[in-house]
CSV table of C-alpha atoms in Angstrom, one decimal:
chain,number,residue,atom,x,y,z
K,1,MET,CA,163.0,94.8,180.3
K,2,GLN,CA,161.6,91.9,181.9
K,3,GLU,CA,160.5,94.0,185.3
K,4,PHE,CA,158.7,96.6,183.6
K,5,TYR,CA,155.9,93.7,182.4
K,6,CYS,CA,153.6,94.0,185.9
K,7,ALA,CA,154.7,97.8,185.3
K,8,TYR,CA,153.1,98.0,182.3
K,9,ALA,CA,150.0,95.5,183.4
K,10,LEU,CA,149.5,98.4,186.0
K,11,ILE,CA,149.5,101.7,183.8
K,12,LEU,CA,147.1,99.7,181.3
K,13,VAL,CA,144.9,98.3,183.5
K,14,LEU,CA,144.3,100.3,186.4
K,15,GLY,CA,145.7,103.2,184.8
K,16,LEU,CA,148.9,104.7,187.0
K,17,ARG,CA,150.6,107.6,185.4
K,18,LYS,CA,154.5,106.4,185.5
K,19,GLY,CA,155.4,108.8,188.1
K,20,GLU,CA,152.8,106.7,190.3
K,21,VAL,CA,154.2,103.5,189.3
K,22,LEU,CA,157.9,103.9,189.5
K,23,GLY,CA,157.0,105.5,192.8
K,24,LEU,CA,154.7,102.4,193.7
K,25,THR,CA,156.5,101.2,197.0
K,26,TRP,CA,155.4,97.7,198.4
K,27,SER,CA,154.2,99.5,201.2
K,28,ASP,CA,151.3,100.9,199.2
K,29,VAL,CA,150.6,97.1,198.0
K,30,ASN,CA,148.5,94.6,200.2
K,31,LEU,CA,149.2,91.9,198.1
K,32,ASP,CA,146.8,89.7,200.8
K,33,ALA,CA,143.5,92.4,200.7
K,34,GLY,CA,144.3,92.3,196.5
K,35,GLU,CA,144.7,96.1,197.1
K,36,LEU,CA,146.7,99.2,196.4
K,37,ARG,CA,146.8,103.1,197.8
K,38,ILE,CA,148.5,105.5,195.3
K,39,GLN,CA,150.6,107.2,198.0
K,40,HIS,CA,153.7,108.3,196.2
K,41,GLN,CA,155.5,109.4,192.9
K,42,LEU,CA,158.9,109.2,191.9
K,43,GLN,CA,159.9,112.7,189.0
K,44,ARG,CA,163.2,113.8,188.1
K,45,VAL,CA,162.7,117.6,188.5
K,46,ARG,CA,165.6,119.9,188.1
K,47,ARG,CA,168.3,117.4,187.8
K,48,ARG,CA,167.3,115.5,190.6
K,49,LEU,CA,165.5,112.6,191.2
K,50,LEU,CA,162.9,113.1,193.4
K,51,HIS,CA,160.6,110.3,195.4
K,52,THR,CA,158.0,112.4,197.1
K,53,ASP,CA,155.0,111.8,199.3
K,54,MET,CA,151.7,112.7,196.7
K,55,ALA,CA,149.4,115.3,198.2
K,56,LYS,CA,147.3,114.3,200.5
K,57,THR,CA,143.4,114.1,198.6
K,58,GLU,CA,140.5,112.2,198.3
K,59,ALA,CA,141.1,111.2,194.8
K,60,SER,CA,144.9,110.1,195.6
K,61,GLU,CA,143.7,108.2,198.4
K,62,ALA,CA,141.9,105.9,196.9
K,63,VAL,CA,142.3,102.3,197.1
K,64,LEU,CA,142.5,100.8,193.9
K,65,PRO,CA,141.2,97.1,193.7
K,66,LEU,CA,143.5,94.7,192.0
K,67,PRO,CA,142.5,92.7,189.6
K,68,ASP,CA,144.4,89.2,188.6
K,69,ILE,CA,146.1,90.1,186.1
K,70,CYS,CA,148.0,92.9,188.5
K,71,LEU,CA,148.2,90.5,191.4
K,72,ALA,CA,150.3,88.1,189.6
K,73,ALA,CA,152.3,90.6,188.2
K,74,LEU,CA,153.1,91.9,191.2
K,75,LEU,CA,153.5,88.4,192.6
K,76,LEU,CA,156.0,87.4,189.9
K,77,ARG,CA,158.0,91.2,190.3
K,78,ARG,CA,158.1,90.6,193.9
K,79,LYS,CA,160.0,87.0,193.3
K,80,GLU,CA,161.8,88.5,190.4
K,81,GLN,CA,163.6,91.5,192.3
K,82,GLN,CA,164.6,89.1,195.1
K,83,ALA,CA,166.0,87.1,193.4
K,84,ALA,CA,167.7,90.0,192.1
K,85,LYS,CA,169.1,91.1,194.9
K,86,GLU,CA,170.5,87.7,195.7
K,87,GLN,CA,172.9,88.1,192.8
K,88,ALA,CA,173.9,91.7,193.7
K,89,LYS,CA,174.4,90.9,196.9
K,90,ASP,CA,176.4,94.0,198.3
K,91,LEU,CA,175.7,96.4,195.2
K,92,TRP,CA,172.1,96.2,196.5
K,93,THR,CA,170.5,100.0,197.6
K,94,GLU,CA,168.2,98.3,199.8
K,95,SER,CA,164.6,100.9,199.4
K,96,ASP,CA,161.0,99.7,199.4
K,97,ARG,CA,160.0,100.4,195.6
K,98,VAL,CA,159.1,98.3,194.2
K,99,PHE,CA,160.7,98.8,190.3
K,100,THR,CA,164.2,99.0,190.8
K,101,THR,CA,167.5,98.3,188.9
K,102,ARG,CA,168.9,95.2,189.3
K,103,TYR,CA,171.0,96.7,191.4
K,104,GLY,CA,167.9,98.4,193.8
K,105,THR,CA,168.2,101.6,192.6
K,106,PRO,CA,165.0,103.8,191.8
K,107,VAL,CA,164.4,103.9,187.8
K,108,GLU,CA,165.1,106.4,185.6
K,109,PRO,CA,161.3,108.5,184.2
K,110,ARG,CA,163.2,108.3,180.5
K,111,THR,CA,164.9,105.3,180.6
K,112,PHE,CA,161.2,103.9,181.4
K,113,SER,CA,159.6,106.1,178.1
K,114,ARG,CA,162.7,104.7,176.3
K,115,GLU,CA,161.9,100.7,177.4
K,116,PHE,CA,158.3,101.6,176.4
K,117,ASP,CA,158.8,102.6,173.0
K,118,ARG,CA,161.0,99.8,172.8
K,119,ARG,CA,158.2,97.4,173.8
K,120,CYS,CA,156.1,99.4,171.5
K,121,GLU,CA,157.7,98.9,167.9
K,122,ARG,CA,158.9,94.8,169.3
K,123,ALA,CA,154.7,94.1,169.7
K,124,GLY,CA,153.7,95.9,165.9
K,125,VAL,CA,151.9,98.5,167.8
K,126,ARG,CA,151.3,102.3,167.3
K,127,ARG,CA,153.6,104.0,169.5
K,128,ILE,CA,151.9,106.4,172.7
K,129,ARG,CA,153.8,108.1,175.7
K,130,VAL,CA,153.1,106.3,178.7
K,131,HIS,CA,150.5,108.6,179.5
K,132,ASP,CA,148.4,107.9,176.2
K,133,THR,CA,147.9,104.3,178.2
K,134,ARG,CA,145.6,106.2,181.3
K,135,HIS,CA,143.7,107.0,177.6
K,136,THR,CA,144.1,103.2,177.0
K,137,CYS,CA,143.0,102.4,180.0
K,138,ALA,CA,139.3,104.6,179.8
K,139,SER,CA,138.4,103.1,176.2
K,140,LEU,CA,138.4,100.2,177.6
K,141,LEU,CA,136.5,100.8,180.3
K,142,ALA,CA,133.7,103.2,178.1
K,143,ALA,CA,133.8,99.6,175.7
K,144,LEU,CA,133.4,97.2,178.2
K,145,ASP,CA,130.2,99.8,179.3
K,146,VAL,CA,131.8,100.6,183.0
K,147,HIS,CA,129.9,103.4,183.9
K,148,PRO,CA,131.9,107.1,183.7
K,149,ARG,CA,132.0,107.5,187.3
K,150,ILE,CA,133.4,104.5,188.2
K,151,ALA,CA,136.4,105.5,185.6
K,152,MET,CA,136.3,108.3,186.9
K,153,GLN,CA,137.6,106.7,190.6
K,154,ASN,CA,140.2,104.5,188.9
K,155,LEU,CA,141.7,106.5,186.9
K,156,ARG,CA,141.3,109.3,189.5
K,157,HIS,CA,139.7,112.4,187.9
K,158,SER,CA,138.2,115.1,190.2
K,159,GLU,CA,136.2,115.8,187.6
K,160,ILE,CA,133.8,113.8,185.1
K,161,ALA,CA,134.0,115.8,182.9
K,162,VAL,CA,137.6,115.6,182.7
K,163,THR,CA,137.1,111.1,182.2
K,164,VAL,CA,134.4,111.6,179.6
K,165,GLU,CA,135.9,114.6,177.1
K,166,VAL,CA,139.3,114.1,177.6
K,167,TYR,CA,140.4,110.8,178.5
K,168,THR,CA,138.3,108.5,177.2
K,169,HIS,CA,137.4,107.9,172.9
K,170,VAL,CA,134.1,106.0,172.9
K,171,PRO,CA,133.5,102.7,170.7
K,172,SER,CA,131.1,102.7,167.7
K,173,SER,CA,128.5,100.3,168.5
K,174,GLU,CA,130.2,98.5,165.6
K,175,THR,CA,133.1,97.7,167.9
K,176,ARG,CA,130.9,97.6,171.7
K,177,ARG,CA,129.0,94.2,169.7
K,178,ALA,CA,132.3,93.2,168.1
K,179,LEU,CA,133.6,92.9,171.8
K,180,ARG,CA,130.0,91.9,173.4
K,181,LYS,CA,130.4,88.8,170.4
K,182,LEU,CA,134.1,87.6,171.3
K,183,GLY,CA,133.3,87.8,174.8
K,184,LYS,CA,130.7,85.5,174.1
K,185,ALA,CA,132.9,82.9,171.7
K,186,LEU,CA,135.2,83.1,174.7
K,187,GLY,CA,132.8,82.7,177.6
K,188,GLY,CA,129.9,80.8,176.8
K,189,SER,CA,131.9,77.5,175.0
K,190,LYS,CA,131.3,75.4,178.1
K,191,GLN,CA,127.2,76.8,178.6
K,192,LYS,CA,127.1,75.5,174.9
K,193,ASP,CA,128.8,72.2,175.6
K,194,GLY,CA,126.3,72.3,178.1
K,195,LYS,CA,123.2,72.6,175.8
K,196,LYS,CA,123.9,70.4,173.6
K,197,ARG,CA,125.3,67.4,176.3
K,198,SER,CA,121.7,67.9,177.7
K,199,LYS,CA,120.0,67.6,174.2
K,200,ARG,CA,121.8,64.4,173.3
K,201,LYS,CA,120.6,63.5,176.3
K,202,GLN,CA,117.1,63.7,176.0
K,203,GLU,CA,117.5,62.1,172.6
K,204,GLU,CA,118.7,59.1,174.7
K,205,PRO,CA,115.7,56.4,175.1
K,206,SER,CA,115.1,55.7,178.2
K,207,ASP,CA,115.9,52.9,179.9
K,208,MET,CA,112.4,52.6,181.5
K,209,ASP,CA,109.7,53.1,178.5
K,210,GLY,CA,106.2,53.9,179.8
K,211,GLN,CA,107.2,54.8,183.1
K,212,GLN,CA,107.4,59.2,184.3
K,213,GLN,CA,111.5,59.7,184.8
K,214,ALA,CA,112.0,61.4,188.1
């Protein structure tokens, strides 16, 4: 389902839990400020689908800044939802939820998990649970040398030991070097081109021989 692209971006980049991403409302999202709060969750409990408020703790009330990829995904999701609403017409069920079916009803957590499994299979990657993407998020932060306490705040753990010992699979030194090399290769091309142009300019003969250049 294409509308889940945004949800995948949020669980992978921000480490949101399945219940948190499915319970996310537009009231929780501030697109202008580029941030969101985790204040709701959607869960099926005893055959009932419940959209409830999160416990009011310091961790759950943390404001998460939205990286560009997440902000762009949310803007796209808003357009998709508006298009679905116009197509459904009178069949649309109004709610403030970010992720809904094509008729505006809540997304079943099991449906989300099954679709995630299918996406993993199509992408040719190892199948993991939706919740395991929090491990992925923590590992990526570690690979980028993000301090564990920052990762703890991002994942909203109450204890840093949980972040370090349970979620973070610290990459090897070879992995770190490879990532840095990749980053330089992708982000340093302009700088290298600039150095080459500067070098060529220095080697070119001056039109004012014998005079000092400014």
